[in-house]
DNA sequence: GGCTTTTTATTCGAATGCGAAAAAACCCCA
DNA sequence: TGGGGTTTTTTCGCATTCGAATAAAAAGCC
């Protein structure tokens, strides 16, 4: 038997992440992924297997040589909660230790909801998930609307919950649940969801387009989500739009490209009172992808995407939110218009795609955060 | 005497950087800056002193306790070359081991210069610097125009040198000089220059505005210069401008905001044939900061800066190039207009300032790269 | 079946980096 | 002038991590 040194928590957590993501499948590949020596990696893996976090799941014969002893995460070792919310509803997901989505809970919030109601509702969602998830709760991720201070664990400001100012969420939730809690802005959480559950697993640079009740973006560069000096990176909704419009009628990008605004433009119907589900249904049924209104909407999107692309030189734009209902043809139109408007984009390989994740992307992203933050005790 | 372990090259280099930058002044502060233990730091410092890279320069008494034994770099331990060029001229600087600028060389290039003439001229500039710099040449940094592949060490493309395509600069220069050579796009090199020699030493997030023969920006986030997925981050010069202009007259941002274009707009004189020095002189003498043309120019800058600020949420914009001749009032006007156009910016603390570095910022930045890349043999 | 080749995993001695404690160097104050 | 307090630096033993060699496990080949 090998001696069992006191290994480093952080490295253990990183090792589990690599195995869970499938980037490392054996001791040797794990060693490469972690950048530590194979011998040390062996010790860590032994420890993790002894603690029932990992197990060996058969052999994998390469073209030659000793077969790898495949590593996998033990699904029942515990679970992670991911919770995302806005002023109207809370969505929570339970993810097992292998990163598999196991359960979803949704909860509608009353109008004019207050901060402490929200935090209570979050706790009750997690409690409901706990009824069916197996093993102990290991960590909680929160996708928080508005400005968020990730370091401090504080929700700074959100316009649509009246008293949402300086809410010490990590402390509130963490002290009740006794597990690590990690925060992220909800759009940036979606970016992480793409990394774990969507097409981002093979990408290191991409941008999330989030036309929802407003319009914001999240930028992933070199595998990291950009925060900004004041936690406000990607808050492009308040761009003046049209950018150089005639005097007097300057609005903001929000008013042109949010999900309801886009629907209003496309359908000609005032959708202010529309519920989110109706909006989705309407968009899904929308088929008129030829007219001048359609072109105008695509042109606006194309302009924004083009500007972004030339600043941060990222490959892929992933469309999220209700507008994904417009499907592939919407993204294709945007790409075409953008390349027509800005020939330089063609060389850069502009790509706009609809997300394959559904409405719970934010909660999934929050769960991803939880997984990334966790390390064995 | 302490035992002398075989220490890690990388960490030695990092230690020298910390001392040179002044972020670490003693063994203890260095330990904190490097994130290693004080005991290990002692060993590294001993080694560096023994090899004559560092020395102890007196004591520094705090308010109480044992005084720090101040560390400093040995200026004569060797020197770094920084070279920046475009199609018209080469600028080279020699920087001593302490990071002090010691010498500058400028060399004009003939019209229609070819790539191999440029590489030869770079070598001759370095040779000229070598005549007066003391100690061995340790490393060379190159600020290269156009697209650059930093990893591969290759200049990919530059429009104004006809055969500048896939130039393996690191190999060409490195094989002659037998020292490490490191590349960077020249605007991104300027960003590094601000970090070492300008106001960037206290900032972790800022943007360089580079209106020169074209218009580009360089973004520093969390102390790192953004590269982009295709080495093209910040290439905003080809934005359509005006962004939603009337049909037919769509131009690009280059045509509105490059240094010559700005001069043309301000002065009303066609400055196409103007030499760079004349341009600078003209701008320095320009005093009419009231008229509608001035406002129009500032508004264009304000729009660009506003958009950028809301995407990447960075604090400070540093203006570089000939337009710094317009001085503080130009930056102030831009700030004012931007805040008027986009009220959201006021909260974000938008700041636009002219660089204090002169025309050799690019070469200084290249030298900074060289310093960062170097580590003891 | 035994041999070589190839790849993965483990063993084991060596050494590097760490932590705790000691030492050093200075202050202040009686 | 000597003791207590404070901060920096060094000493020293220990333990984790590494590297090289070794073992293990399979394929291919004759």
Tab-separated table of N, CA and C in Angstrom, chain A residues 127-255:
chain	number	residue	atom	x	y	z
A	127	UNK	N	-34.319	23.124	-0.682
A	127	UNK	CA	-34.867	22.083	0.195
A	127	UNK	C	-35.688	21.083	-0.612
A	128	UNK	N	-36.455	21.598	-1.551
A	128	UNK	CA	-37.269	20.695	-2.385
A	128	UNK	C	-36.372	19.769	-3.216
A	129	UNK	N	-35.285	20.336	-3.746
A	129	UNK	CA	-34.357	19.499	-4.514
A	129	UNK	C	-33.764	18.414	-3.620
A	130	UNK	N	-33.458	18.789	-2.384
A	130	UNK	CA	-32.782	17.870	-1.465
A	130	UNK	C	-33.614	16.627	-1.191
A	131	UNK	N	-34.941	16.746	-1.362
A	131	UNK	CA	-35.799	15.593	-1.079
A	131	UNK	C	-35.466	14.404	-1.959
A	132	UNK	N	-35.084	14.672	-3.193
A	132	UNK	CA	-34.869	13.539	-4.093
A	132	UNK	C	-33.412	13.317	-4.498
A	133	UNK	N	-32.562	14.320	-4.313
A	133	UNK	CA	-31.156	14.125	-4.695
A	133	UNK	C	-30.497	13.195	-3.683
A	134	UNK	N	-29.573	12.369	-4.161
A	134	UNK	CA	-28.919	11.471	-3.214
A	134	UNK	C	-27.557	11.999	-2.779
A	135	UNK	N	-27.200	11.626	-1.566
A	135	UNK	CA	-25.939	12.084	-0.996
A	135	UNK	C	-26.089	13.475	-0.421
A	136	UNK	N	-25.025	13.992	0.169
A	136	UNK	CA	-25.076	15.309	0.797
A	136	UNK	C	-24.991	16.438	-0.239
A	137	UNK	N	-25.600	17.553	0.089
A	137	UNK	CA	-25.426	18.761	-0.725
A	137	UNK	C	-23.992	19.252	-0.540
A	138	UNK	N	-23.301	19.486	-1.631
A	138	UNK	CA	-21.881	19.834	-1.527
A	138	UNK	C	-21.616	21.319	-1.683
A	139	UNK	N	-22.416	21.962	-2.492
A	139	UNK	CA	-22.132	23.372	-2.781
A	139	UNK	C	-23.306	23.961	-3.564
A	140	UNK	N	-23.472	25.270	-3.453
A	140	UNK	CA	-24.591	25.946	-4.103
A	140	UNK	C	-24.062	27.076	-4.976
A	141	UNK	N	-24.557	27.150	-6.186
A	141	UNK	CA	-24.223	28.266	-7.069
A	141	UNK	C	-25.459	29.113	-7.300
A	142	UNK	N	-25.279	30.423	-7.320
A	142	UNK	CA	-26.407	31.321	-7.527
A	142	UNK	C	-26.177	32.191	-8.758
A	143	UNK	N	-27.153	32.214	-9.637
A	143	UNK	CA	-27.129	33.120	-10.781
A	143	UNK	C	-27.996	34.319	-10.447
A	144	UNK	N	-27.345	35.452	-10.216
A	144	UNK	CA	-28.015	36.610	-9.633
A	144	UNK	C	-28.184	37.692	-10.699
A	145	UNK	N	-29.355	38.303	-10.778
A	145	UNK	CA	-29.545	39.363	-11.770
A	145	UNK	C	-28.879	40.658	-11.319
A	146	UNK	N	-28.569	41.483	-12.280
A	146	UNK	CA	-28.003	42.800	-11.956
A	146	UNK	C	-26.519	42.743	-11.671
A	147	UNK	N	-26.065	43.731	-10.930
A	147	UNK	CA	-24.641	43.811	-10.614
A	147	UNK	C	-24.308	42.898	-9.446
A	148	UNK	N	-23.191	42.212	-9.553
A	148	UNK	CA	-22.807	41.212	-8.564
A	148	UNK	C	-21.334	41.380	-8.220
A	149	UNK	N	-21.002	41.350	-6.956
A	149	UNK	CA	-19.600	41.307	-6.561
A	149	UNK	C	-19.253	39.866	-6.193
A	150	UNK	N	-18.607	39.198	-7.135
A	150	UNK	CA	-18.333	37.769	-6.968
A	150	UNK	C	-17.417	37.527	-5.778
A	151	UNK	N	-16.365	38.318	-5.692
A	151	UNK	CA	-15.387	38.169	-4.607
A	151	UNK	C	-16.059	38.264	-3.235
A	152	UNK	N	-16.813	39.343	-3.068
A	152	UNK	CA	-17.406	39.586	-1.762
A	152	UNK	C	-18.627	38.714	-1.510
A	153	UNK	N	-19.187	38.142	-2.588
A	153	UNK	CA	-20.389	37.345	-2.416
A	153	UNK	C	-21.623	38.176	-2.141
A	154	UNK	N	-21.677	39.341	-2.785
A	154	UNK	CA	-22.766	40.276	-2.515
A	154	UNK	C	-23.488	40.644	-3.812
A	155	UNK	N	-24.803	40.596	-3.772
A	155	UNK	CA	-25.588	41.132	-4.875
A	155	UNK	C	-25.671	42.634	-4.712
A	156	UNK	N	-25.149	43.390	-5.670
A	156	UNK	CA	-24.997	44.829	-5.465
A	156	UNK	C	-26.265	45.614	-5.776
A	157	UNK	N	-26.880	45.299	-6.924
A	157	UNK	CA	-28.016	46.119	-7.341
A	157	UNK	C	-28.792	45.399	-8.429
A	158	UNK	N	-30.111	45.460	-8.339
A	158	UNK	CA	-30.954	44.925	-9.406
A	158	UNK	C	-32.216	45.763	-9.449
A	159	UNK	N	-32.478	46.319	-10.591
A	159	UNK	CA	-33.523	47.337	-10.696
A	159	UNK	C	-34.921	46.819	-10.383
A	160	UNK	N	-35.184	45.528	-10.637
A	160	UNK	CA	-36.571	45.080	-10.582
A	160	UNK	C	-36.986	44.432	-9.262
A	161	UNK	N	-36.091	44.425	-8.297
A	161	UNK	CA	-36.496	44.060	-6.935
A	161	UNK	C	-36.182	45.282	-6.078
A	162	UNK	N	-37.209	45.920	-5.541
A	162	UNK	CA	-37.050	47.270	-4.972
A	162	UNK	C	-35.887	47.391	-3.983
A	163	UNK	N	-35.788	46.471	-3.024
A	163	UNK	CA	-34.736	46.659	-2.019
A	163	UNK	C	-33.516	45.769	-2.275
A	164	UNK	N	-33.276	45.454	-3.552
A	164	UNK	CA	-32.118	44.605	-3.866
A	164	UNK	C	-30.853	45.469	-3.961
A	165	UNK	N	-30.283	45.733	-2.799
A	165	UNK	CA	-29.071	46.546	-2.742
A	165	UNK	C	-28.156	45.949	-1.703
A	166	UNK	N	-26.927	45.650	-2.107
A	166	UNK	CA	-25.941	45.144	-1.147
A	166	UNK	C	-26.489	43.956	-0.355
A	167	UNK	N	-26.972	42.952	-1.060
A	167	UNK	CA	-27.507	41.765	-0.390
A	167	UNK	C	-26.375	40.735	-0.215
A	168	UNK	N	-26.006	40.454	1.029
A	168	UNK	CA	-24.884	39.524	1.274
A	168	UNK	C	-25.335	38.073	1.118
A	169	UNK	N	-25.567	37.690	-0.129
A	169	UNK	CA	-26.178	36.395	-0.414
A	169	UNK	C	-25.374	35.214	0.097
A	170	UNK	N	-24.062	35.268	-0.102
A	170	UNK	CA	-23.231	34.139	0.307
A	170	UNK	C	-23.384	33.894	1.804
A	171	UNK	N	-23.419	34.975	2.538
A	171	UNK	CA	-23.562	34.819	3.982
A	171	UNK	C	-24.944	34.288	4.342
A	172	UNK	N	-25.971	34.886	3.749
A	172	UNK	CA	-27.344	34.488	4.080
A	172	UNK	C	-27.593	33.010	3.777
A	173	UNK	N	-27.269	32.629	2.543
A	173	UNK	CA	-27.546	31.250	2.132
A	173	UNK	C	-26.558	30.283	2.791
A	174	UNK	N	-25.299	30.684	2.812
A	174	UNK	CA	-24.275	29.800	3.360
A	174	UNK	C	-24.485	29.486	4.835
A	175	UNK	N	-24.924	30.476	5.596
A	175	UNK	CA	-25.069	30.247	7.029
A	175	UNK	C	-26.224	29.279	7.307
A	176	UNK	N	-27.230	29.271	6.430
A	176	UNK	CA	-28.347	28.329	6.602
A	176	UNK	C	-27.955	26.919	6.167
A	177	UNK	N	-27.321	26.833	5.024
A	177	UNK	CA	-27.098	25.517	4.423
A	177	UNK	C	-25.779	24.879	4.829
A	178	UNK	N	-24.888	25.679	5.381
A	178	UNK	CA	-23.593	25.166	5.851
A	178	UNK	C	-22.755	24.538	4.728
A	179	UNK	N	-22.892	25.055	3.544
A	179	UNK	CA	-22.022	24.601	2.449
A	179	UNK	C	-21.504	25.836	1.724
A	180	UNK	N	-20.436	25.694	0.952
A	180	UNK	CA	-19.931	26.835	0.195
A	180	UNK	C	-20.979	27.348	-0.789
A	181	UNK	N	-21.087	28.656	-0.895
A	181	UNK	CA	-22.018	29.278	-1.833
A	181	UNK	C	-21.220	30.207	-2.729
A	182	UNK	N	-21.523	30.163	-4.009
A	182	UNK	CA	-20.791	31.042	-4.926
A	182	UNK	C	-21.765	31.779	-5.829
A	183	UNK	N	-21.451	33.028	-6.079
A	183	UNK	CA	-22.334	33.899	-6.846
A	183	UNK	C	-21.830	34.126	-8.251
A	184	UNK	N	-22.714	34.458	-9.157
A	184	UNK	CA	-22.329	35.013	-10.428
A	184	UNK	C	-23.522	35.745	-11.001
A	185	UNK	N	-23.226	36.761	-11.784
A	185	UNK	CA	-24.273	37.424	-12.554
A	185	UNK	C	-24.972	36.393	-13.424
A	186	UNK	N	-26.285	36.498	-13.631
A	186	UNK	CA	-26.932	35.366	-14.282
A	186	UNK	C	-26.599	35.187	-15.758
A	187	UNK	N	-26.260	36.249	-16.420
A	187	UNK	CA	-25.849	36.067	-17.810
A	187	UNK	C	-24.468	35.409	-17.880
A	188	UNK	N	-23.612	35.804	-16.985
A	188	UNK	CA	-22.290	35.173	-16.963
A	188	UNK	C	-22.396	33.718	-16.527
A	189	UNK	N	-23.387	33.418	-15.711
A	189	UNK	CA	-23.629	32.021	-15.348
A	189	UNK	C	-23.998	31.214	-16.586
A	190	UNK	N	-24.789	31.817	-17.453
A	190	UNK	CA	-25.152	31.126	-18.696
A	190	UNK	C	-23.907	30.795	-19.507
A	191	UNK	N	-22.963	31.713	-19.499
A	191	UNK	CA	-21.720	31.451	-20.218
A	191	UNK	C	-21.056	30.189	-19.681
A	192	UNK	N	-21.074	30.038	-18.383
A	192	UNK	CA	-20.494	28.833	-17.785
A	192	UNK	C	-21.308	27.595	-18.121
A	193	UNK	N	-22.642	27.768	-18.199
A	193	UNK	CA	-23.482	26.628	-18.557
A	193	UNK	C	-23.093	26.104	-19.934
A	194	UNK	N	-22.829	27.012	-20.846
A	194	UNK	CA	-22.409	26.563	-22.173
A	194	UNK	C	-21.120	25.755	-22.093
A	195	UNK	N	-20.271	26.166	-21.175
A	195	UNK	CA	-18.996	25.479	-21.051
A	195	UNK	C	-19.173	24.039	-20.569
A	196	UNK	N	-20.132	23.838	-19.668
A	196	UNK	CA	-20.294	22.497	-19.095
A	196	UNK	C	-21.337	21.669	-19.822
A	197	UNK	N	-22.427	22.322	-20.227
A	197	UNK	CA	-23.559	21.544	-20.723
A	197	UNK	C	-23.868	21.822	-22.195
A	198	UNK	N	-23.253	22.832	-22.753
A	198	UNK	CA	-23.595	23.215	-24.118
A	198	UNK	C	-22.420	23.070	-25.065
A	199	UNK	N	-22.387	23.950	-26.068
A	199	UNK	CA	-21.354	23.801	-27.091
A	199	UNK	C	-20.036	24.423	-26.664
A	200	UNK	N	-20.025	25.085	-25.515
A	200	UNK	CA	-18.795	25.748	-25.092
A	200	UNK	C	-17.724	24.797	-24.603
A	201	UNK	N	-18.051	23.518	-24.498
A	201	UNK	CA	-17.058	22.602	-23.921
A	201	UNK	C	-15.828	22.477	-24.809
A	202	UNK	N	-16.006	22.792	-26.090
A	202	UNK	CA	-14.855	22.692	-26.990
A	202	UNK	C	-14.320	24.067	-27.365
A	203	UNK	N	-14.870	25.107	-26.764
A	203	UNK	CA	-14.467	26.459	-27.135
A	203	UNK	C	-13.792	27.167	-25.964
A	204	UNK	N	-12.857	28.014	-26.278
A	204	UNK	CA	-12.228	28.811	-25.242
A	204	UNK	C	-12.616	30.280	-25.316
A	205	UNK	N	-13.177	30.674	-26.434
A	205	UNK	CA	-13.545	32.070	-26.634
A	205	UNK	C	-14.921	32.140	-27.272
A	206	UNK	N	-15.862	32.704	-26.562
A	206	UNK	CA	-17.175	32.901	-27.158
A	206	UNK	C	-17.923	33.995	-26.397
A	207	UNK	N	-19.018	34.424	-26.995
A	207	UNK	CA	-19.823	35.480	-26.396
A	207	UNK	C	-21.258	34.995	-26.291
A	208	UNK	N	-21.881	35.224	-25.151
A	208	UNK	CA	-23.295	34.928	-24.986
A	208	UNK	C	-24.094	36.187	-25.288
A	209	UNK	N	-25.076	36.050	-26.161
A	209	UNK	CA	-25.993	37.158	-26.426
A	209	UNK	C	-27.247	36.908	-25.629
A	210	UNK	N	-27.590	37.826	-24.770
A	210	UNK	CA	-28.731	37.588	-23.890
A	210	UNK	C	-29.854	38.577	-24.038
A	211	UNK	N	-30.617	38.486	-25.114
A	211	UNK	CA	-31.793	39.351	-25.208
A	211	UNK	C	-32.913	38.720	-24.396
A	212	UNK	N	-33.228	39.319	-23.270
A	212	UNK	CA	-34.303	38.816	-22.426
A	212	UNK	C	-35.163	40.024	-22.091
A	213	UNK	N	-35.362	40.310	-20.825
A	213	UNK	CA	-36.130	41.519	-20.548
A	213	UNK	C	-35.299	42.759	-20.877
A	214	UNK	N	-33.994	42.607	-20.899
A	214	UNK	CA	-33.116	43.668	-21.380
A	214	UNK	C	-32.210	43.086	-22.443
A	215	UNK	N	-31.030	43.688	-22.597
A	215	UNK	CA	-30.081	43.096	-23.523
A	215	UNK	C	-28.681	43.212	-22.939
A	216	UNK	N	-28.039	42.078	-22.745
A	216	UNK	CA	-26.676	42.089	-22.237
A	216	UNK	C	-25.882	40.988	-22.888
A	217	UNK	N	-24.588	41.043	-22.682
A	217	UNK	CA	-23.751	39.976	-23.221
A	217	UNK	C	-22.790	39.509	-22.130
A	218	UNK	N	-22.278	38.296	-22.321
A	218	UNK	CA	-21.234	37.773	-21.441
A	218	UNK	C	-20.105	37.285	-22.326
A	219	UNK	N	-18.891	37.628	-21.932
A	219	UNK	CA	-17.732	37.350	-22.774
A	219	UNK	C	-16.849	36.309	-22.104
A	220	UNK	N	-16.515	35.281	-22.840
A	220	UNK	CA	-15.563	34.278	-22.346
A	220	UNK	C	-14.301	34.378	-23.185
A	221	UNK	N	-13.204	34.641	-22.515
A	221	UNK	CA	-11.922	34.749	-23.210
A	221	UNK	C	-10.941	33.788	-22.593
A	222	UNK	N	-10.400	32.933	-23.430
A	222	UNK	CA	-9.393	32.005	-22.952
A	222	UNK	C	-9.950	31.172	-21.780
A	223	UNK	N	-11.214	30.829	-21.880
A	223	UNK	CA	-11.831	29.967	-20.877
A	223	UNK	C	-12.309	30.677	-19.621
A	224	UNK	N	-12.076	31.992	-19.551
A	224	UNK	CA	-12.509	32.718	-18.357
A	224	UNK	C	-13.592	33.735	-18.696
A	225	UNK	N	-14.548	33.870	-17.798
A	225	UNK	CA	-15.618	34.838	-17.993
A	225	UNK	C	-15.114	36.213	-17.556
A	226	UNK	N	-15.282	37.192	-18.420
A	226	UNK	CA	-14.815	38.540	-18.135
A	226	UNK	C	-15.734	39.224	-17.131
A	227	UNK	N	-15.133	39.824	-16.123
A	227	UNK	CA	-15.882	40.463	-15.047
A	227	UNK	C	-16.013	41.971	-15.257
A	228	UNK	N	-14.936	42.577	-15.604
A	228	UNK	CA	-14.909	44.028	-15.699
A	228	UNK	C	-14.468	44.656	-14.394
A	229	UNK	N	-13.936	45.860	-14.499
A	229	UNK	CA	-13.387	46.512	-13.316
A	229	UNK	C	-14.476	46.835	-12.301
A	230	UNK	N	-15.711	47.047	-12.765
A	230	UNK	CA	-16.807	47.380	-11.843
A	230	UNK	C	-17.929	46.357	-11.932
A	231	UNK	N	-17.580	45.114	-12.231
A	231	UNK	CA	-18.571	44.031	-12.314
A	231	UNK	C	-19.632	44.312	-13.358
A	232	UNK	N	-19.308	45.089	-14.353
A	232	UNK	CA	-20.343	45.500	-15.303
A	232	UNK	C	-19.973	45.205	-16.752
A	233	UNK	N	-19.020	44.313	-16.974
A	233	UNK	CA	-18.664	43.982	-18.354
A	233	UNK	C	-19.869	43.391	-19.067
A	234	UNK	N	-20.071	43.817	-20.295
A	234	UNK	CA	-21.164	43.264	-21.090
A	234	UNK	C	-22.494	43.958	-20.910
A	235	UNK	N	-22.531	44.993	-20.113
A	235	UNK	CA	-23.792	45.725	-19.904
A	235	UNK	C	-23.986	46.714	-21.044
A	236	UNK	N	-24.246	46.189	-22.214
A	236	UNK	CA	-24.341	47.045	-23.392
A	236	UNK	C	-25.751	47.545	-23.631
A	237	UNK	N	-26.672	47.152	-22.770
A	237	UNK	CA	-28.070	47.515	-22.986
A	237	UNK	C	-28.309	49.009	-23.022
A	238	UNK	N	-27.434	49.761	-22.399
A	238	UNK	CA	-27.665	51.199	-22.365
A	238	UNK	C	-26.877	51.955	-23.427
A	239	UNK	N	-26.380	51.214	-24.395
A	239	UNK	CA	-25.844	51.896	-25.566
A	239	UNK	C	-26.942	52.769	-26.174
A	240	UNK	N	-26.598	53.980	-26.605
A	240	UNK	CA	-27.575	54.758	-27.358
A	240	UNK	C	-27.880	54.020	-28.658
A	241	UNK	N	-29.131	53.989	-29.023
A	241	UNK	CA	-29.494	53.258	-30.238
A	241	UNK	C	-30.736	53.871	-30.829
A	242	UNK	N	-30.812	54.244	-32.069
A	242	UNK	CA	-29.728	54.111	-33.043
A	242	UNK	C	-28.536	54.989	-32.668
A	243	UNK	N	-27.350	54.494	-32.981
A	243	UNK	CA	-26.150	55.085	-32.435
A	243	UNK	C	-25.975	56.540	-32.793
A	244	UNK	N	-26.330	56.881	-34.013
A	244	UNK	CA	-26.170	58.277	-34.399
A	244	UNK	C	-27.491	58.785	-34.924
A	245	UNK	N	-28.514	58.345	-34.247
A	245	UNK	CA	-29.862	58.635	-34.715
A	245	UNK	C	-30.149	60.127	-34.754
A	246	UNK	N	-31.211	60.457	-35.433
A	246	UNK	CA	-31.619	61.849	-35.521
A	246	UNK	C	-31.846	62.406	-34.126
A	247	UNK	N	-31.677	63.683	-34.000
A	247	UNK	CA	-31.833	64.309	-32.696
A	247	UNK	C	-33.210	64.014	-32.132
A	248	UNK	N	-33.279	63.857	-30.843
A	248	UNK	CA	-34.578	63.706	-30.201
A	248	UNK	C	-35.026	62.277	-30.012
A	249	UNK	N	-34.722	61.404	-30.962
A	249	UNK	CA	-35.281	60.068	-30.797
A	249	UNK	C	-34.217	59.043	-30.399
A	250	UNK	N	-33.253	59.486	-29.613
A	250	UNK	CA	-32.232	58.545	-29.155
A	250	UNK	C	-32.789	57.670	-28.042
A	251	UNK	N	-32.753	56.379	-28.294
A	251	UNK	CA	-33.153	55.430	-27.274
A	251	UNK	C	-31.946	54.588	-26.883
A	252	UNK	N	-32.215	53.533	-26.185
A	252	UNK	CA	-31.127	52.643	-25.799
A	252	UNK	C	-31.307	51.283	-26.450
A	253	UNK	N	-30.229	50.545	-26.486
A	253	UNK	CA	-30.226	49.251	-27.162
A	253	UNK	C	-31.288	48.320	-26.583
A	254	UNK	N	-31.454	48.359	-25.269
A	254	UNK	CA	-32.549	47.656	-24.605
A	254	UNK	C	-33.858	47.768	-25.374
A	255	UNK	N	-34.178	49.026	-25.741
A	255	UNK	CA	-35.490	49.291	-26.330
A	255	UNK	C	-35.621	48.723	-27.729
